[in-house]
Amino acid sequence: MGIFLSMKKAIDLLPAVEIETGGSPTHTIVWLHGLGADGNDFVPIINELMLPPDASIRFVFPHAPERAVTINNGYVMRAWYDIYRADFNDPEDQSGIRDSQEALDALIEREMQRGIPSGHIFLAGFSQGGAMALQTGLRQNNPLGGIIALSCYLPLAETLAVEACVANATTPVFMAHGIYDPVIPLSHAAASRDKLLAANYPLEWHEYPMAHSVCEAEIADISRWLRHIIG
């Protein structure tokens, strides 16, 4: 069937681009953009994933709120949370992270109200968006289908042990990172990976010879991973 495109905005819900690959969707993938981009940034990935033609999936690409970003001289842009400095040892914007988590929780709830079982809902994201996919997915009260975290890290890592929800203790996680990433060092992402593996999350890890970006081989691996879970 054809692809249907619409813009959605409702009270207390993030505005988003929505694309359905068929009628009566059975799954939803909420895909989160990186710092300074918007929901349109990852729309092309729908065709690139080459998922089964008979799969009816609703892709939701929300736009992060606009806020001043300290690391970018206070310039106002779409961001899931503020970043104070490039040094990841600095304090994190806990209020911004948790506000975005709440907004994403609302999107997940909306999808459930539309008839999508929580186990058929996936959170995916790149960079800041990937960090929010981990932040939200691992703390979600409803069991999700999976989490895709690309070129990112685990935010508020020190609070995960007490905030993680048992409902997503066995939720599959796909993490991938560029070996030459100058924005989020591979070592920082690997430390997040190790923390999740130590907590026994079923995590699949990939490294690619790229910078802070997405590559063809990575998309192929995501496609395989999604096909395996969706069935």
PDB file of C-alpha atoms in Angstrom:
ATOM      1  CA  MET A   1       0.000   0.000   0.000  1.00  0.00           C
ATOM      2  CA  GLY A   2       1.071   3.604  -0.352  1.00  0.00           C
ATOM      3  CA  ILE A   3       2.722   5.693   2.323  1.00  0.00           C
ATOM      4  CA  PHE A   4       0.537   8.168   4.165  1.00  0.00           C
ATOM      5  CA  LEU A   5       2.092  11.362   5.534  1.00  0.00           C
ATOM      6  CA  SER A   6       0.558  13.723   8.075  1.00  0.00           C
ATOM      7  CA  MET A   7       1.564  16.211  10.727  1.00  0.00           C
ATOM      8  CA  LYS A   8       0.280  15.540  14.253  1.00  0.00           C
ATOM      9  CA  LYS A   9       0.127  17.915  17.169  1.00  0.00           C
ATOM     10  CA  ALA A  10      -2.105  17.593  20.208  1.00  0.00           C
ATOM     11  CA  ILE A  11      -2.219  19.002  23.708  1.00  0.00           C
ATOM     12  CA  ASP A  12       0.661  17.670  25.791  1.00  0.00           C
ATOM     13  CA  LEU A  13       2.023  15.727  22.836  1.00  0.00           C
ATOM     14  CA  LEU A  14       5.149  16.547  20.879  1.00  0.00           C
ATOM     15  CA  PRO A  15       4.524  17.591  17.270  1.00  0.00           C
ATOM     16  CA  ALA A  16       5.649  14.841  14.935  1.00  0.00           C
ATOM     17  CA  VAL A  17       5.828  13.620  11.379  1.00  0.00           C
ATOM     18  CA  GLU A  18       3.854  10.378  11.043  1.00  0.00           C
ATOM     19  CA  ILE A  19       4.204   7.908   8.199  1.00  0.00           C
ATOM     20  CA  GLU A  20       2.306   4.642   7.917  1.00  0.00           C
ATOM     21  CA  THR A  21       3.563   1.975   5.535  1.00  0.00           C
ATOM     22  CA  GLY A  22       0.086   0.461   5.249  1.00  0.00           C
ATOM     23  CA  GLY A  23      -3.397   0.540   6.653  1.00  0.00           C
ATOM     24  CA  SER A  24      -4.178  -0.520  10.235  1.00  0.00           C
ATOM     25  CA  PRO A  25      -0.595  -0.474  11.585  1.00  0.00           C
ATOM     26  CA  THR A  26       0.400  -3.354  13.852  1.00  0.00           C
ATOM     27  CA  HIS A  27       3.690  -1.825  15.074  1.00  0.00           C
ATOM     28  CA  THR A  28       5.018   1.641  15.858  1.00  0.00           C
ATOM     29  CA  ILE A  29       8.596   2.883  15.681  1.00  0.00           C
ATOM     30  CA  VAL A  30       9.207   6.216  17.417  1.00  0.00           C
ATOM     31  CA  TRP A  31      12.433   7.592  15.924  1.00  0.00           C
ATOM     32  CA  LEU A  32      14.225  10.471  17.659  1.00  0.00           C
ATOM     33  CA  HIS A  33      16.480  12.923  15.860  1.00  0.00           C
ATOM     34  CA  GLY A  34      19.768  14.362  17.040  1.00  0.00           C
ATOM     35  CA  LEU A  35      20.712  17.808  18.344  1.00  0.00           C
ATOM     36  CA  GLY A  36      19.679  20.661  16.061  1.00  0.00           C
ATOM     37  CA  ALA A  37      17.738  18.501  13.606  1.00  0.00           C
ATOM     38  CA  ASP A  38      14.008  17.771  13.576  1.00  0.00           C
ATOM     39  CA  GLY A  39      11.668  14.877  12.939  1.00  0.00           C
ATOM     40  CA  ASN A  40      12.135  15.071   9.179  1.00  0.00           C
ATOM     41  CA  ASP A  41      15.797  14.114   9.488  1.00  0.00           C
ATOM     42  CA  PHE A  42      15.246  10.349   9.584  1.00  0.00           C
ATOM     43  CA  VAL A  43      12.177  10.024   7.365  1.00  0.00           C
ATOM     44  CA  PRO A  44      14.299   8.577   4.496  1.00  0.00           C
ATOM     45  CA  ILE A  45      15.302   5.616   6.670  1.00  0.00           C
ATOM     46  CA  ILE A  46      11.856   4.053   6.171  1.00  0.00           C
ATOM     47  CA  ASN A  47      12.666   3.001   2.617  1.00  0.00           C
ATOM     48  CA  GLU A  48      16.328   2.318   3.424  1.00  0.00           C
ATOM     49  CA  LEU A  49      15.385  -0.276   6.068  1.00  0.00           C
ATOM     50  CA  MET A  50      13.670  -2.368   3.383  1.00  0.00           C
ATOM     51  CA  LEU A  51      11.320  -4.012   5.859  1.00  0.00           C
ATOM     52  CA  PRO A  52       8.850  -6.631   4.552  1.00  0.00           C
ATOM     53  CA  PRO A  53       6.418  -5.026   2.079  1.00  0.00           C
ATOM     54  CA  ASP A  54       3.451  -6.553   3.886  1.00  0.00           C
ATOM     55  CA  ALA A  55       4.480  -5.043   7.235  1.00  0.00           C
ATOM     56  CA  SER A  56       2.184  -2.236   8.356  1.00  0.00           C
ATOM     57  CA  ILE A  57       4.230   0.039  10.596  1.00  0.00           C
ATOM     58  CA  ARG A  58       3.553   3.521  11.892  1.00  0.00           C
ATOM     59  CA  PHE A  59       6.727   5.596  12.058  1.00  0.00           C
ATOM     60  CA  VAL A  60       6.546   8.556  14.419  1.00  0.00           C
ATOM     61  CA  PHE A  61       9.280  11.180  14.094  1.00  0.00           C
ATOM     62  CA  PRO A  62       8.733  13.729  16.890  1.00  0.00           C
ATOM     63  CA  HIS A  63      10.275  17.186  16.932  1.00  0.00           C
ATOM     64  CA  ALA A  64      12.233  17.969  20.096  1.00  0.00           C
ATOM     65  CA  PRO A  65      11.359  21.237  21.872  1.00  0.00           C
ATOM     66  CA  GLU A  66      13.360  24.325  21.021  1.00  0.00           C
ATOM     67  CA  ARG A  67      15.764  25.390  23.757  1.00  0.00           C
ATOM     68  CA  ALA A  68      19.003  27.271  24.251  1.00  0.00           C
ATOM     69  CA  VAL A  69      21.975  24.907  24.058  1.00  0.00           C
ATOM     70  CA  THR A  70      24.915  25.977  26.209  1.00  0.00           C
ATOM     71  CA  ILE A  71      27.592  24.152  24.227  1.00  0.00           C
ATOM     72  CA  ASN A  72      26.445  26.039  21.118  1.00  0.00           C
ATOM     73  CA  ASN A  73      26.797  29.469  22.738  1.00  0.00           C
ATOM     74  CA  GLY A  74      23.185  29.487  23.879  1.00  0.00           C
ATOM     75  CA  TYR A  75      21.817  29.251  20.355  1.00  0.00           C
ATOM     76  CA  VAL A  76      18.175  28.147  20.349  1.00  0.00           C
ATOM     77  CA  MET A  77      17.593  24.897  18.477  1.00  0.00           C
ATOM     78  CA  ARG A  78      15.666  21.681  18.750  1.00  0.00           C
ATOM     79  CA  ALA A  79      17.218  19.631  21.529  1.00  0.00           C
ATOM     80  CA  TRP A  80      15.997  16.917  23.835  1.00  0.00           C
ATOM     81  CA  TYR A  81      18.048  18.459  26.641  1.00  0.00           C
ATOM     82  CA  ASP A  82      20.785  21.013  27.205  1.00  0.00           C
ATOM     83  CA  ILE A  83      24.468  20.106  26.904  1.00  0.00           C
ATOM     84  CA  TYR A  84      26.734  22.189  29.072  1.00  0.00           C
ATOM     85  CA  ARG A  85      30.137  21.081  27.780  1.00  0.00           C
ATOM     86  CA  ALA A  86      31.700  18.445  25.557  1.00  0.00           C
ATOM     87  CA  ASP A  87      33.190  16.840  28.669  1.00  0.00           C
ATOM     88  CA  PHE A  88      30.754  14.063  29.536  1.00  0.00           C
ATOM     89  CA  ASN A  89      31.994  14.088  33.129  1.00  0.00           C
ATOM     90  CA  ASP A  90      30.262  17.422  33.644  1.00  0.00           C
ATOM     91  CA  PRO A  91      26.798  17.574  35.263  1.00  0.00           C
ATOM     92  CA  GLU A  92      23.947  16.552  32.996  1.00  0.00           C
ATOM     93  CA  ASP A  93      20.754  18.488  32.335  1.00  0.00           C
ATOM     94  CA  GLN A  94      18.620  16.233  34.506  1.00  0.00           C
ATOM     95  CA  SER A  95      15.478  18.367  34.298  1.00  0.00           C
ATOM     96  CA  GLY A  96      15.677  18.582  30.503  1.00  0.00           C
ATOM     97  CA  ILE A  97      16.275  14.844  30.158  1.00  0.00           C
ATOM     98  CA  ARG A  98      13.384  13.982  32.442  1.00  0.00           C
ATOM     99  CA  ASP A  99      11.034  16.456  30.749  1.00  0.00           C
ATOM    100  CA  SER A 100      11.758  14.834  27.389  1.00  0.00           C
ATOM    101  CA  GLN A 101      11.334  11.390  28.919  1.00  0.00           C
ATOM    102  CA  GLU A 102       7.873  12.399  30.120  1.00  0.00           C
ATOM    103  CA  ALA A 103       6.990  13.705  26.661  1.00  0.00           C
ATOM    104  CA  LEU A 104       8.091  10.440  25.061  1.00  0.00           C
ATOM    105  CA  ASP A 105       6.167   8.432  27.635  1.00  0.00           C
ATOM    106  CA  ALA A 106       3.082  10.361  26.489  1.00  0.00           C
ATOM    107  CA  LEU A 107       3.733   9.369  22.864  1.00  0.00           C
ATOM    108  CA  ILE A 108       4.033   5.720  23.882  1.00  0.00           C
ATOM    109  CA  GLU A 109       0.772   5.960  25.815  1.00  0.00           C
ATOM    110  CA  ARG A 110      -0.914   7.558  22.799  1.00  0.00           C
ATOM    111  CA  GLU A 111       0.207   4.669  20.589  1.00  0.00           C
ATOM    112  CA  MET A 112      -1.235   2.185  23.066  1.00  0.00           C
ATOM    113  CA  GLN A 113      -4.512   4.102  23.051  1.00  0.00           C
ATOM    114  CA  ARG A 114      -4.513   3.789  19.264  1.00  0.00           C
ATOM    115  CA  GLY A 115      -4.424   0.023  19.601  1.00  0.00           C
ATOM    116  CA  ILE A 116      -0.706  -0.773  19.316  1.00  0.00           C
ATOM    117  CA  PRO A 117       0.375  -3.220  22.070  1.00  0.00           C
ATOM    118  CA  SER A 118       3.363  -1.895  24.011  1.00  0.00           C
ATOM    119  CA  GLY A 119       5.352  -4.951  22.917  1.00  0.00           C
ATOM    120  CA  HIS A 120       4.953  -3.746  19.326  1.00  0.00           C
ATOM    121  CA  ILE A 121       6.349  -0.286  20.067  1.00  0.00           C
ATOM    122  CA  PHE A 122      10.011   0.486  19.419  1.00  0.00           C
ATOM    123  CA  LEU A 123      12.066   3.485  20.497  1.00  0.00           C
ATOM    124  CA  ALA A 124      14.904   4.457  18.179  1.00  0.00           C
ATOM    125  CA  GLY A 125      17.204   7.440  18.063  1.00  0.00           C
ATOM    126  CA  PHE A 126      20.458   8.959  16.890  1.00  0.00           C
ATOM    127  CA  SER A 127      22.911  10.860  19.113  1.00  0.00           C
ATOM    128  CA  GLN A 128      20.817  12.847  21.614  1.00  0.00           C
ATOM    129  CA  GLY A 129      17.798  10.975  20.311  1.00  0.00           C
ATOM    130  CA  GLY A 130      19.510   7.649  20.968  1.00  0.00           C
ATOM    131  CA  ALA A 131      20.342   8.756  24.501  1.00  0.00           C
ATOM    132  CA  MET A 132      16.659   9.562  25.033  1.00  0.00           C
ATOM    133  CA  ALA A 133      15.613   6.192  23.598  1.00  0.00           C
ATOM    134  CA  LEU A 134      17.724   4.508  26.284  1.00  0.00           C
ATOM    135  CA  GLN A 135      16.634   6.905  29.016  1.00  0.00           C
ATOM    136  CA  THR A 136      12.945   6.435  28.272  1.00  0.00           C
ATOM    137  CA  GLY A 137      12.835   2.829  27.158  1.00  0.00           C
ATOM    138  CA  LEU A 138      14.678   1.340  30.117  1.00  0.00           C
ATOM    139  CA  ARG A 139      12.447   3.246  32.548  1.00  0.00           C
ATOM    140  CA  GLN A 140       9.136   2.589  30.744  1.00  0.00           C
ATOM    141  CA  ASN A 141       6.421   0.889  32.793  1.00  0.00           C
ATOM    142  CA  ASN A 142       5.159  -1.006  29.744  1.00  0.00           C
ATOM    143  CA  PRO A 143       7.269  -3.692  28.025  1.00  0.00           C
ATOM    144  CA  LEU A 144       8.500  -2.399  24.668  1.00  0.00           C
ATOM    145  CA  GLY A 145       9.410  -4.287  21.524  1.00  0.00           C
ATOM    146  CA  GLY A 146      12.960  -2.967  21.429  1.00  0.00           C
ATOM    147  CA  ILE A 147      15.331  -0.003  21.684  1.00  0.00           C
ATOM    148  CA  ILE A 148      17.658   1.220  18.921  1.00  0.00           C
ATOM    149  CA  ALA A 149      20.408   3.534  20.183  1.00  0.00           C
ATOM    150  CA  LEU A 150      22.756   4.911  17.521  1.00  0.00           C
ATOM    151  CA  SER A 151      25.922   6.963  18.057  1.00  0.00           C
ATOM    152  CA  CYS A 152      24.958   7.783  21.634  1.00  0.00           C
ATOM    153  CA  TYR A 153      25.488   6.989  25.286  1.00  0.00           C
ATOM    154  CA  LEU A 154      23.477   6.171  28.412  1.00  0.00           C
ATOM    155  CA  PRO A 155      22.340   9.389  30.131  1.00  0.00           C
ATOM    156  CA  LEU A 156      21.851   9.608  33.886  1.00  0.00           C
ATOM    157  CA  ALA A 157      23.687   6.298  34.106  1.00  0.00           C
ATOM    158  CA  GLU A 158      24.126   6.473  37.862  1.00  0.00           C
ATOM    159  CA  THR A 159      20.372   6.485  38.463  1.00  0.00           C
ATOM    160  CA  LEU A 160      19.496   3.590  36.164  1.00  0.00           C
ATOM    161  CA  ALA A 161      19.899   0.876  38.797  1.00  0.00           C
ATOM    162  CA  VAL A 162      17.156   2.352  40.959  1.00  0.00           C
ATOM    163  CA  GLU A 163      14.965   3.721  38.155  1.00  0.00           C
ATOM    164  CA  ALA A 164      15.034   0.875  35.628  1.00  0.00           C
ATOM    165  CA  CYS A 165      11.666  -0.818  35.210  1.00  0.00           C
ATOM    166  CA  VAL A 166      11.493  -4.599  35.418  1.00  0.00           C
ATOM    167  CA  ALA A 167       8.979  -4.539  32.545  1.00  0.00           C
ATOM    168  CA  ASN A 168      11.872  -3.781  30.170  1.00  0.00           C
ATOM    169  CA  ALA A 169      14.589  -5.844  31.836  1.00  0.00           C
ATOM    170  CA  THR A 170      14.573  -8.225  28.855  1.00  0.00           C
ATOM    171  CA  THR A 171      13.803  -5.719  26.098  1.00  0.00           C
ATOM    172  CA  PRO A 172      16.225  -6.163  23.160  1.00  0.00           C
ATOM    173  CA  VAL A 173      18.644  -3.276  22.705  1.00  0.00           C
ATOM    174  CA  PHE A 174      20.549  -2.508  19.491  1.00  0.00           C
ATOM    175  CA  MET A 175      23.523  -0.169  20.010  1.00  0.00           C
ATOM    176  CA  ALA A 176      25.875   0.987  17.273  1.00  0.00           C
ATOM    177  CA  HIS A 177      28.685   3.526  17.074  1.00  0.00           C
ATOM    178  CA  GLY A 178      31.255   4.932  14.699  1.00  0.00           C
ATOM    179  CA  ILE A 179      34.883   4.076  15.416  1.00  0.00           C
ATOM    180  CA  TYR A 180      35.945   7.585  14.373  1.00  0.00           C
ATOM    181  CA  ASP A 181      33.150   9.513  16.095  1.00  0.00           C
ATOM    182  CA  PRO A 182      34.567  12.936  17.146  1.00  0.00           C
ATOM    183  CA  VAL A 183      31.361  14.046  18.896  1.00  0.00           C
ATOM    184  CA  ILE A 184      30.682  11.148  21.247  1.00  0.00           C
ATOM    185  CA  PRO A 185      33.879   9.115  21.662  1.00  0.00           C
ATOM    186  CA  LEU A 186      33.619   5.393  21.063  1.00  0.00           C
ATOM    187  CA  SER A 187      35.030   4.822  24.551  1.00  0.00           C
ATOM    188  CA  HIS A 188      32.106   6.699  26.115  1.00  0.00           C
ATOM    189  CA  ALA A 189      29.553   4.667  24.186  1.00  0.00           C
ATOM    190  CA  ALA A 190      31.411   1.451  25.036  1.00  0.00           C
ATOM    191  CA  ALA A 191      31.262   2.327  28.728  1.00  0.00           C
ATOM    192  CA  SER A 192      27.483   2.657  28.400  1.00  0.00           C
ATOM    193  CA  ARG A 193      27.370  -0.667  26.587  1.00  0.00           C
ATOM    194  CA  ASP A 194      29.333  -2.343  29.364  1.00  0.00           C
ATOM    195  CA  LYS A 195      27.017  -0.927  32.029  1.00  0.00           C
ATOM    196  CA  LEU A 196      23.970  -2.321  30.243  1.00  0.00           C
ATOM    197  CA  LEU A 197      25.596  -5.700  29.684  1.00  0.00           C
ATOM    198  CA  ALA A 198      26.560  -5.842  33.366  1.00  0.00           C
ATOM    199  CA  ALA A 199      22.872  -5.283  34.151  1.00  0.00           C
ATOM    200  CA  ASN A 200      22.059  -8.261  31.888  1.00  0.00           C
ATOM    201  CA  TYR A 201      20.189  -6.383  29.181  1.00  0.00           C
ATOM    202  CA  PRO A 202      20.020  -8.386  25.903  1.00  0.00           C
ATOM    203  CA  LEU A 203      22.194  -5.966  23.953  1.00  0.00           C
ATOM    204  CA  GLU A 204      23.533  -6.302  20.418  1.00  0.00           C
ATOM    205  CA  TRP A 205      26.563  -4.064  19.778  1.00  0.00           C
ATOM    206  CA  HIS A 206      28.065  -2.938  16.457  1.00  0.00           C
ATOM    207  CA  GLU A 207      30.975  -0.707  15.454  1.00  0.00           C
ATOM    208  CA  TYR A 208      31.438   0.794  12.004  1.00  0.00           C
ATOM    209  CA  PRO A 209      34.294   2.676  10.301  1.00  0.00           C
ATOM    210  CA  MET A 210      32.477   6.021  10.307  1.00  0.00           C
ATOM    211  CA  ALA A 211      32.290   9.305  12.188  1.00  0.00           C
ATOM    212  CA  HIS A 212      29.160  10.688  13.904  1.00  0.00           C
ATOM    213  CA  SER A 213      26.746   9.426  11.287  1.00  0.00           C
ATOM    214  CA  VAL A 214      24.762   6.465   9.981  1.00  0.00           C
ATOM    215  CA  CYS A 215      26.116   4.109   7.330  1.00  0.00           C
ATOM    216  CA  GLU A 216      24.673   1.564   4.905  1.00  0.00           C
ATOM    217  CA  ALA A 217      25.997  -1.475   6.763  1.00  0.00           C
ATOM    218  CA  GLU A 218      24.459  -0.169   9.979  1.00  0.00           C
ATOM    219  CA  ILE A 219      21.043   0.245   8.359  1.00  0.00           C
ATOM    220  CA  ALA A 220      21.270  -3.298   7.015  1.00  0.00           C
ATOM    221  CA  ASP A 221      22.008  -4.595  10.523  1.00  0.00           C
ATOM    222  CA  ILE A 222      19.091  -2.629  11.986  1.00  0.00           C
ATOM    223  CA  SER A 223      16.817  -4.056   9.291  1.00  0.00           C
ATOM    224  CA  ARG A 224      17.881  -7.603  10.110  1.00  0.00           C
ATOM    225  CA  TRP A 225      17.406  -6.982  13.831  1.00  0.00           C
ATOM    226  CA  LEU A 226      13.938  -5.516  13.332  1.00  0.00           C
ATOM    227  CA  ARG A 227      12.858  -8.308  10.988  1.00  0.00           C
ATOM    228  CA  HIS A 228      13.906 -10.883  13.560  1.00  0.00           C
ATOM    229  CA  ILE A 229      11.865  -9.247  16.325  1.00  0.00           C
ATOM    230  CA  ILE A 230       8.805  -8.252  14.299  1.00  0.00           C
ATOM    231  CA  GLY A 231       8.705 -11.646  12.576  1.00  0.00           C
TER     232      GLY A 231
END
